[in-house]
mmCIF file of C-alpha atoms in Angstrom:
data_model
loop_
_atom_site.group_PDB
_atom_site.id
_atom_site.type_symbol
_atom_site.label_atom_id
_atom_site.label_comp_id
_atom_site.label_asym_id
_atom_site.label_seq_id
_atom_site.Cartn_x
_atom_site.Cartn_y
_atom_site.Cartn_z
ATOM 1 C CA MET A 15 -8.107 -111.697 185.181
ATOM 2 C CA LYS A 16 -9.762 -108.930 183.667
ATOM 3 C CA LYS A 17 -7.350 -106.437 184.972
ATOM 4 C CA HIS A 18 -4.329 -108.416 183.056
ATOM 5 C CA ARG A 19 -6.582 -108.376 179.829
ATOM 6 C CA LYS A 20 -6.980 -104.643 180.154
ATOM 7 C CA TRP A 21 -3.266 -104.035 180.388
ATOM 8 C CA TRP A 22 -2.534 -106.677 177.610
ATOM 9 C CA SER A 23 -5.055 -104.690 175.574
ATOM 10 C CA LEU A 24 -3.356 -101.511 176.141
ATOM 11 C CA LEU A 25 -0.244 -102.475 175.172
ATOM 12 C CA PHE A 26 -1.115 -104.252 172.045
ATOM 13 C CA VAL A 27 -2.579 -100.757 171.068
ATOM 14 C CA LEU A 28 0.521 -98.969 172.096
ATOM 15 C CA MET A 29 2.533 -101.528 170.056
ATOM 16 C CA PHE A 30 0.431 -100.957 166.985
ATOM 17 C CA VAL A 31 0.713 -96.871 167.236
ATOM 18 C CA LEU A 32 4.566 -97.309 167.671
ATOM 19 C CA SER A 33 4.614 -99.277 164.534
ATOM 20 C CA LEU A 34 2.991 -96.585 162.625
ATOM 21 C CA LEU A 35 5.807 -94.244 163.430
ATOM 22 C CA PRO A 36 8.479 -93.350 161.034
ATOM 23 C CA MET A 37 11.745 -95.136 161.610
ATOM 24 C CA LYS A 38 14.966 -93.474 162.342
ATOM 25 C CA GLY A 39 17.446 -93.864 159.694
ATOM 26 C CA VAL A 40 20.468 -96.141 160.801
ATOM 27 C CA VAL A 41 19.758 -98.686 158.256
ATOM 28 C CA ALA A 42 18.814 -96.291 155.504
ATOM 29 C CA GLU A 43 22.051 -94.328 156.351
ATOM 30 C CA GLU A 44 24.162 -97.465 156.076
ATOM 31 C CA SER A 45 22.497 -98.543 152.925
ATOM 32 C CA SER A 46 23.163 -95.081 151.375
ATOM 33 C CA GLN A 47 26.851 -95.443 151.832
ATOM 34 C CA GLN A 48 29.059 -96.458 148.956
ATOM 35 C CA TRP A 49 32.279 -98.224 149.382
ATOM 36 C CA CYS A 50 35.113 -98.597 147.057
ATOM 37 C CA VAL A 51 38.229 -100.447 147.301
ATOM 38 C CA SER A 52 41.673 -99.199 145.900
ATOM 39 C CA THR A 53 45.462 -100.447 146.126
ATOM 40 C CA THR A 54 48.720 -98.709 145.938
ATOM 41 C CA SER A 55 50.401 -102.207 145.403
ATOM 42 C CA ASP A 56 51.646 -103.389 142.122
ATOM 43 C CA LYS A 57 48.847 -105.310 140.242
ATOM 44 C CA THR A 58 51.141 -106.944 137.627
ATOM 45 C CA ILE A 59 50.924 -110.624 137.795
ATOM 46 C CA TYR A 60 54.477 -112.193 137.884
ATOM 47 C CA ALA A 61 55.346 -115.849 136.892
ATOM 48 C CA GLY A 62 58.684 -117.440 138.470
ATOM 49 C CA GLN A 63 59.082 -114.217 140.501
ATOM 50 C CA ASP A 64 59.807 -111.503 137.999
ATOM 51 C CA ILE A 65 58.133 -112.493 134.552
ATOM 52 C CA PRO A 66 55.160 -109.995 133.943
ATOM 53 C CA ILE A 67 52.243 -112.149 132.524
ATOM 54 C CA GLY A 68 48.994 -110.088 132.903
ATOM 55 C CA THR A 69 46.993 -107.895 135.510
ATOM 56 C CA VAL A 70 44.729 -108.254 138.216
ATOM 57 C CA ASP A 71 41.893 -105.766 139.068
ATOM 58 C CA PHE A 72 39.875 -105.500 142.392
ATOM 59 C CA GLU A 73 36.489 -103.637 142.809
ATOM 60 C CA PHE A 74 33.769 -103.475 145.148
ATOM 61 C CA VAL A 75 30.249 -104.038 143.496
ATOM 62 C CA ALA A 76 27.024 -104.427 144.969
ATOM 63 C CA ASN A 77 27.406 -108.065 146.275
ATOM 64 C CA GLY A 78 30.958 -108.392 147.109
ATOM 65 C CA LEU A 79 34.517 -108.005 145.661
ATOM 66 C CA LYS A 80 34.901 -108.405 142.079
ATOM 67 C CA ILE A 81 38.235 -109.958 140.836
ATOM 68 C CA VAL A 82 39.367 -109.714 137.288
ATOM 69 C CA ILE A 83 42.364 -111.794 136.291
ATOM 70 C CA ASP A 84 43.650 -110.820 132.562
ATOM 71 C CA LEU A 85 46.279 -112.502 131.190
ATOM 72 C CA ASN A 86 48.580 -112.016 128.190
ATOM 73 C CA ASP A 87 48.097 -113.370 125.098
ATOM 74 C CA GLU A 88 50.798 -116.159 125.308
ATOM 75 C CA VAL A 89 49.896 -117.154 128.793
ATOM 76 C CA VAL A 90 46.766 -119.502 129.950
ATOM 77 C CA LEU A 91 45.741 -120.851 133.105
ATOM 78 C CA LYS A 92 46.877 -124.494 133.467
ATOM 79 C CA ASP A 93 44.144 -126.999 132.953
ATOM 80 C CA ALA A 94 44.268 -128.475 136.531
ATOM 81 C CA ALA A 95 41.748 -128.754 139.254
ATOM 82 C CA GLU A 96 41.552 -125.615 141.581
ATOM 83 C CA ASN A 97 43.911 -123.475 139.149
ATOM 84 C CA ILE A 98 43.288 -120.322 141.170
ATOM 85 C CA LYS A 99 43.681 -120.012 144.935
ATOM 86 C CA ILE A 100 43.173 -116.764 146.889
ATOM 87 C CA ASP A 101 43.965 -116.142 150.635
ATOM 88 C CA PHE A 102 42.642 -113.064 152.238
ATOM 89 C CA ARG A 103 44.568 -111.710 155.301
ATOM 90 C CA LEU A 104 44.689 -109.049 157.754
ATOM 91 C CA LEU A 105 47.697 -106.871 157.907
ATOM 92 C CA THR A 106 48.798 -108.458 160.978
ATOM 93 C CA GLU A 107 49.104 -111.893 159.690
ATOM 94 C CA SER A 108 51.997 -113.334 157.971
ATOM 95 C CA LEU A 109 53.502 -112.136 154.506
ATOM 96 C CA GLU A 110 54.726 -115.620 153.722
ATOM 97 C CA ARG A 111 53.068 -117.856 150.915
ATOM 98 C CA GLY A 112 52.126 -120.516 153.278
ATOM 99 C CA SER A 113 50.154 -123.587 151.622
ATOM 100 C CA PRO A 114 48.152 -122.525 148.654
ATOM 101 C CA GLY A 115 46.229 -125.741 149.371
ATOM 102 C CA ALA A 116 44.994 -124.291 152.534
ATOM 103 C CA TYR A 117 43.964 -120.644 151.097
ATOM 104 C CA ASP A 118 40.413 -119.735 151.504
ATOM 105 C CA PHE A 119 38.935 -119.613 148.159
ATOM 106 C CA LYS A 120 39.857 -122.236 145.549
ATOM 107 C CA THR A 121 38.296 -122.501 142.011
ATOM 108 C CA TYR A 122 38.954 -123.552 138.355
ATOM 109 C CA SER A 123 38.782 -121.213 135.244
ATOM 110 C CA ASN A 124 39.652 -121.850 131.618
ATOM 111 C CA VAL A 125 38.689 -118.420 130.277
ATOM 112 C CA ASP A 126 40.581 -115.341 129.961
ATOM 113 C CA PRO A 127 39.820 -112.625 131.184
ATOM 114 C CA THR A 128 38.443 -114.618 134.469
ATOM 115 C CA HIS A 129 35.663 -112.572 136.635
ATOM 116 C CA LEU A 130 35.401 -113.803 139.948
ATOM 117 C CA LEU A 131 32.946 -112.536 142.786
ATOM 118 C CA ILE A 132 33.621 -113.022 146.645
ATOM 119 C CA PRO A 133 30.502 -112.151 148.464
ATOM 120 C CA TYR A 134 30.999 -109.705 151.280
ATOM 121 C CA ALA A 135 29.822 -112.061 154.006
ATOM 122 C CA ASP A 136 32.332 -114.714 152.652
ATOM 123 C CA LEU A 137 34.865 -112.133 152.512
ATOM 124 C CA ALA A 138 34.451 -111.016 156.071
ATOM 125 C CA PHE A 139 34.317 -114.479 157.219
ATOM 126 C CA TYR A 140 37.786 -115.148 155.734
ATOM 127 C CA LEU A 141 39.225 -112.172 157.338
ATOM 128 C CA GLY A 142 37.695 -113.027 160.709
ATOM 129 C CA VAL A 143 35.890 -109.662 161.043
ATOM 130 C CA PRO A 144 32.129 -108.571 160.947
ATOM 131 C CA VAL A 145 30.770 -107.076 157.561
ATOM 132 C CA SER A 146 30.623 -103.933 159.303
ATOM 133 C CA THR A 147 34.185 -103.871 160.040
ATOM 134 C CA LEU A 148 34.981 -104.829 156.413
ATOM 135 C CA LEU A 149 32.792 -101.983 154.789
ATOM 136 C CA SER A 150 34.391 -99.176 157.023
ATOM 137 C CA ASP A 151 36.629 -96.277 155.898
ATOM 138 C CA GLY A 152 40.211 -96.938 155.826
ATOM 139 C CA PHE A 153 39.958 -100.925 156.632
ATOM 140 C CA GLN A 154 43.002 -102.699 154.855
ATOM 141 C CA PHE A 155 43.720 -106.220 154.163
ATOM 142 C CA ASN A 156 46.027 -108.239 151.861
ATOM 143 C CA VAL A 157 45.410 -110.719 149.009
ATOM 144 C CA PHE A 158 47.515 -113.787 147.964
ATOM 145 C CA LEU A 159 46.285 -114.757 144.357
ATOM 146 C CA HIS A 160 48.134 -117.913 143.458
ATOM 147 C CA LEU A 161 47.864 -119.005 139.741
ATOM 148 C CA ASP A 162 48.866 -122.130 138.002
ATOM 149 C CA THR A 163 49.604 -121.009 134.561
ATOM 150 C CA LEU A 164 51.422 -122.163 131.298
ATOM 151 C CA VAL A 165 53.912 -119.719 129.908
ATOM 152 C CA ASN A 166 55.325 -120.448 126.641
ATOM 153 C CA GLY A 167 54.155 -123.989 127.124
ATOM 154 C CA ALA A 168 55.950 -124.374 130.585
ATOM 155 C CA ASP A 169 54.418 -124.688 134.066
ATOM 156 C CA GLU A 170 54.788 -121.581 136.169
ATOM 157 C CA THR A 171 53.341 -120.421 139.476
ATOM 158 C CA ALA A 172 52.279 -116.832 139.426
ATOM 159 C CA TYR A 173 51.237 -113.982 141.875
ATOM 160 C CA PRO A 174 50.261 -110.509 141.583
ATOM 161 C CA GLY A 175 51.526 -107.657 143.727
ATOM 162 C CA ASP A 176 54.588 -106.614 145.676
ATOM 163 C CA PRO A 177 57.106 -109.071 147.068
ATOM 164 C CA GLY A 178 56.191 -110.808 150.183
ATOM 165 C CA THR A 179 58.660 -112.708 152.619
ATOM 166 C CA GLY A 180 60.237 -116.157 153.114
ATOM 167 C CA ASN A 181 60.830 -119.162 150.793
ATOM 168 C CA PRO A 182 59.218 -120.076 148.416
ATOM 169 C CA TRP A 183 58.646 -116.728 146.844
ATOM 170 C CA VAL A 184 55.376 -115.042 146.937
ATOM 171 C CA ARG A 185 53.741 -111.867 146.032
ATOM 172 C CA TYR A 186 50.528 -109.897 147.583
ATOM 173 C CA VAL A 187 48.196 -107.144 146.973
ATOM 174 C CA LYS A 188 47.219 -104.659 149.917
ATOM 175 C CA LEU A 189 43.649 -103.496 149.475
ATOM 176 C CA THR A 190 42.211 -100.271 151.021
ATOM 177 C CA VAL A 191 38.496 -99.699 151.590
ATOM 178 C CA GLU A 192 37.304 -96.182 151.586
ATOM 179 C CA GLU A 193 33.936 -94.474 151.378
ATOM 180 C CA CYS A 194 33.388 -93.193 147.856
ATOM 181 C CA THR A 195 30.800 -91.067 145.741
ATOM 182 C CA PRO A 196 28.661 -93.212 143.269
ATOM 183 C CA PRO A 197 29.072 -92.035 139.596
ATOM 184 C CA PRO A 198 26.298 -89.949 138.150
ATOM 185 C CA PRO A 199 23.406 -91.723 136.670
ATOM 186 C CA MET A 200 23.834 -92.415 132.664
ATOM 187 C CA ASP A 201 21.484 -91.602 130.235
ATOM 188 C CA ASP A 202 19.497 -94.518 128.671
ATOM 189 C CA TYR A 203 20.848 -96.444 125.832
ATOM 190 C CA ASP A 204 18.244 -98.028 123.375
ATOM 191 C CA VAL A 205 18.148 -101.677 122.733
ATOM 192 C CA TYR A 206 15.968 -104.166 120.990
ATOM 193 C CA THR A 207 15.039 -107.689 121.467
ATOM 194 C CA LEU A 208 15.999 -110.613 119.265
ATOM 195 C CA GLY A 209 12.411 -110.700 118.063
ATOM 196 C CA PHE A 210 12.633 -107.069 117.029
ATOM 197 C CA TRP A 211 15.649 -107.692 114.776
ATOM 198 C CA LYS A 212 14.258 -110.825 113.343
ATOM 199 C CA ASN A 213 10.978 -109.212 112.357
ATOM 200 C CA ILE A 214 11.809 -105.665 111.349
ATOM 201 C CA PHE A 215 10.476 -104.753 108.119
ATOM 202 C CA ASN A 216 12.038 -101.390 107.332
ATOM 203 C CA PHE A 217 15.558 -101.969 107.110
ATOM 204 C CA ASP A 218 16.635 -98.522 105.821
ATOM 205 C CA LYS A 219 15.888 -97.471 109.420
ATOM 206 C CA VAL A 220 18.682 -99.559 110.962
ATOM 207 C CA THR A 221 21.780 -97.534 110.911
ATOM 208 C CA PHE A 222 24.980 -98.062 113.043
ATOM 209 C CA SER A 223 26.735 -95.074 114.692
ATOM 210 C CA TYR A 224 30.013 -96.748 115.107
ATOM 211 C CA GLY A 225 31.896 -99.749 114.047
ATOM 212 C CA THR A 226 31.428 -101.743 110.854
ATOM 213 C CA VAL A 227 32.415 -105.498 112.008
ATOM 214 C CA ILE A 228 30.587 -108.214 114.270
ATOM 215 C CA ASN A 229 32.949 -111.079 115.228
ATOM 216 C CA ILE A 230 31.057 -114.225 115.874
ATOM 217 C CA GLY A 231 32.924 -117.401 116.600
ATOM 218 C CA GLY A 232 36.368 -115.944 115.633
ATOM 219 C CA THR A 233 35.094 -114.870 112.276
ATOM 220 C CA ASP A 234 34.771 -111.202 111.253
ATOM 221 C CA TYR A 235 31.476 -110.223 109.316
ATOM 222 C CA SER A 236 31.108 -106.659 107.476
ATOM 223 C CA VAL A 237 28.008 -104.874 108.861
ATOM 224 C CA ILE A 238 28.537 -101.959 106.221
ATOM 225 C CA HIS A 239 25.211 -103.144 104.988
ATOM 226 C CA ASP A 240 22.237 -103.269 107.528
ATOM 227 C CA ARG A 241 20.576 -106.358 105.733
ATOM 228 C CA GLU A 242 24.038 -108.381 106.261
ATOM 229 C CA ALA A 243 23.897 -107.764 109.845
ATOM 230 C CA LEU A 244 20.353 -108.790 110.110
ATOM 231 C CA ALA A 245 20.930 -111.728 108.008
ATOM 232 C CA LEU A 246 23.581 -113.188 110.698
ATOM 233 C CA LEU A 247 21.129 -112.989 113.321
ATOM 234 C CA MET A 248 18.311 -115.009 111.278
ATOM 235 C CA ASP A 249 20.758 -117.720 109.930
ATOM 236 C CA PRO A 250 21.175 -119.833 113.184
ATOM 237 C CA ALA A 251 17.351 -120.047 113.523
ATOM 238 C CA LYS A 252 17.199 -122.922 111.232
ATOM 239 C CA LYS A 253 16.243 -126.634 112.147
ATOM 240 C CA GLY A 254 18.617 -128.205 114.504
ATOM 241 C CA MET A 255 18.891 -125.367 117.295
ATOM 242 C CA THR A 256 21.925 -126.026 119.433
ATOM 243 C CA GLU A 257 22.986 -124.080 122.667
ATOM 244 C CA GLU A 258 25.809 -122.832 120.427
ATOM 245 C CA LYS A 259 23.276 -121.249 118.035
ATOM 246 C CA ARG A 260 20.898 -119.901 120.501
ATOM 247 C CA LEU A 261 23.970 -118.093 122.047
ATOM 248 C CA ILE A 262 25.193 -116.749 118.760
ATOM 249 C CA MET A 263 21.523 -115.432 117.980
ATOM 250 C CA GLN A 264 21.611 -113.556 121.278
ATOM 251 C CA LEU A 265 25.108 -112.495 120.759
ATOM 252 C CA THR A 266 24.578 -111.219 117.382
ATOM 253 C CA ALA A 267 21.428 -109.144 118.561
ATOM 254 C CA ALA A 268 23.646 -107.714 121.585
ATOM 255 C CA LYS A 269 26.507 -106.724 119.344
ATOM 256 C CA ILE A 270 23.992 -104.973 117.097
ATOM 257 C CA ASN A 271 22.464 -103.341 119.980
ATOM 258 C CA VAL A 272 26.008 -102.135 121.000
ATOM 259 C CA LEU A 273 26.803 -100.911 117.421
ATOM 260 C CA LEU A 274 23.650 -98.889 117.319
ATOM 261 C CA ASN A 275 24.863 -96.659 120.452
ATOM 262 C CA ASP A 276 28.224 -94.970 121.062
ATOM 263 C CA ALA A 277 31.261 -96.668 122.253
ATOM 264 C CA ASP A 278 30.860 -95.753 125.745
ATOM 265 C CA PHE A 279 27.938 -98.276 125.825
ATOM 266 C CA LYS A 280 30.560 -101.176 126.269
ATOM 267 C CA ASN A 281 31.596 -99.625 129.858
ATOM 268 C CA LEU A 282 27.949 -99.635 131.241
ATOM 269 C CA GLU A 283 27.656 -101.623 134.322
ATOM 270 C CA LEU A 284 25.113 -104.272 134.324
ATOM 271 C CA VAL A 285 22.663 -103.676 137.411
ATOM 272 C CA TYR A 286 19.260 -105.259 137.258
ATOM 273 C CA ARG A 287 16.619 -102.465 137.157
ATOM 274 C CA ASP A 288 13.996 -104.264 139.325
ATOM 275 C CA SER A 289 16.492 -105.715 142.016
ATOM 276 C CA GLY A 290 19.431 -103.415 141.879
ATOM 277 C CA VAL A 291 21.630 -106.678 141.652
ATOM 278 C CA GLU A 292 25.001 -106.183 139.821
ATOM 279 C CA VAL A 293 26.018 -108.881 137.349
ATOM 280 C CA GLY A 294 29.692 -107.781 138.040
ATOM 281 C CA LEU A 295 30.415 -107.226 134.281
ATOM 282 C CA THR A 296 30.317 -104.426 132.118
ATOM 283 C CA VAL A 297 28.603 -104.610 128.560
ATOM 284 C CA GLY A 298 31.951 -105.026 126.890
ATOM 285 C CA GLU A 299 32.998 -107.718 129.415
ATOM 286 C CA MET A 300 29.510 -109.673 128.877
ATOM 287 C CA ILE A 301 30.195 -109.934 125.262
ATOM 288 C CA ALA A 302 33.674 -110.774 125.593
ATOM 289 C CA GLY A 303 32.687 -113.611 127.852
ATOM 290 C CA ALA A 304 29.910 -114.796 125.521
ATOM 291 C CA ASP A 305 32.764 -115.052 122.988
ATOM 292 C CA ALA A 306 34.924 -116.930 125.218
ATOM 293 C CA ALA A 307 31.873 -119.355 125.950
ATOM 294 C CA LEU A 308 31.551 -120.234 122.341
ATOM 295 C CA ALA A 309 35.367 -120.615 121.815
ATOM 296 C CA SER A 310 35.538 -123.187 124.978
ATOM 297 C CA GLN A 311 32.252 -124.944 123.989
ATOM 298 C CA ASN A 312 31.359 -124.899 127.667
ATOM 299 C CA ILE A 313 27.564 -125.799 127.971
ATOM 300 C CA ASP A 314 27.026 -124.016 131.269
ATOM 301 C CA GLN A 315 28.823 -121.028 130.296
ATOM 302 C CA MET A 316 26.858 -121.130 127.006
ATOM 303 C CA LYS A 317 23.497 -121.196 128.845
ATOM 304 C CA TYR A 318 24.706 -118.589 131.510
ATOM 305 C CA TYR A 319 25.465 -116.074 128.610
ATOM 306 C CA GLN A 320 22.338 -116.720 126.699
ATOM 307 C CA GLN A 321 19.987 -115.688 129.711
ATOM 308 C CA LEU A 322 22.463 -112.760 130.377
ATOM 309 C CA LEU A 323 22.127 -111.552 126.668
ATOM 310 C CA ASP A 324 18.561 -112.244 126.659
ATOM 311 C CA ASP A 325 17.920 -109.815 129.551
ATOM 312 C CA PHE A 326 20.123 -107.479 127.984
ATOM 313 C CA ASN A 327 18.564 -107.427 124.900
ATOM 314 C CA ASN A 328 15.038 -107.015 126.619
ATOM 315 C CA GLY A 329 16.373 -103.935 128.163
ATOM 316 C CA LEU A 330 16.102 -105.235 131.823
ATOM 317 C CA PHE A 331 19.373 -103.423 133.051
ATOM 318 C CA ILE A 332 19.642 -99.998 134.425
ATOM 319 C CA GLY A 333 20.770 -97.561 131.838
ATOM 320 C CA THR A 334 19.104 -99.584 128.928
ATOM 321 C CA SER A 335 15.667 -98.714 127.626
ATOM 322 C CA HIS A 336 13.596 -100.860 125.321
ATOM 323 C CA ASP A 337 11.269 -99.741 123.009
#
């Protein structure tokens, strides 16, 4: 028994020493790789087989595949359950429509543009491959994106991409995964909190580097005079605060922050500084989404954009600094 205890003691010491040695870089090497997705297929959305009604864009972000559906002005998504259905298929699988009701991913949207995020684990599951295969150079797959739309008031089925096969008609987009080089880091932009804008005393120091109009709730407000822009921010703070007013306050502050920087600020991807988690939106898309939430009066969307704008106005994203 004593001999056994001796060997266990030696094994424990050996394991402890090994735990102090540096690990080799398989995980680090994989985490340092950056993956992009591209397509040579048509990304136009067609209704009734050949009527162009918008575009779709695909992008690999930190957490998954980002899909942006952008319809033309005269087109809307039909107000019906699961008006967006998506099927993900390997190149060896059918190019026929199949039953949209059996597609991998189904959701509802009443906003335009619509932003969707398919986590990598879910996407790999839909395709029936490991995540390591999905995130490998040269891997390809097809996307069948079925939309229920209203075009000039008439019901229309819509798909983006190149023509598929069979009857009924269908289109699809072929995506290719490739290793890519991350973009160079951007200089920080300055942002200020809601409280800063409400309590600033020296109005003369507030100047806008571009743009002269803020649009809130579909109404344009001139911001040629700084005091007028700040008054917009303070007006909704009266009694009877609502989700709408809270969002208007955060959105006004964010728009002033954008105006204080250059136009490229709108293209900044929102990535949390502390965790590296990507929101899947740019600054411009965040502001457009908040505008859409106000227009639709969707309470859940209002709360979502309140929090996002609050984090933005507090400088919690990479590329923004708060003084």
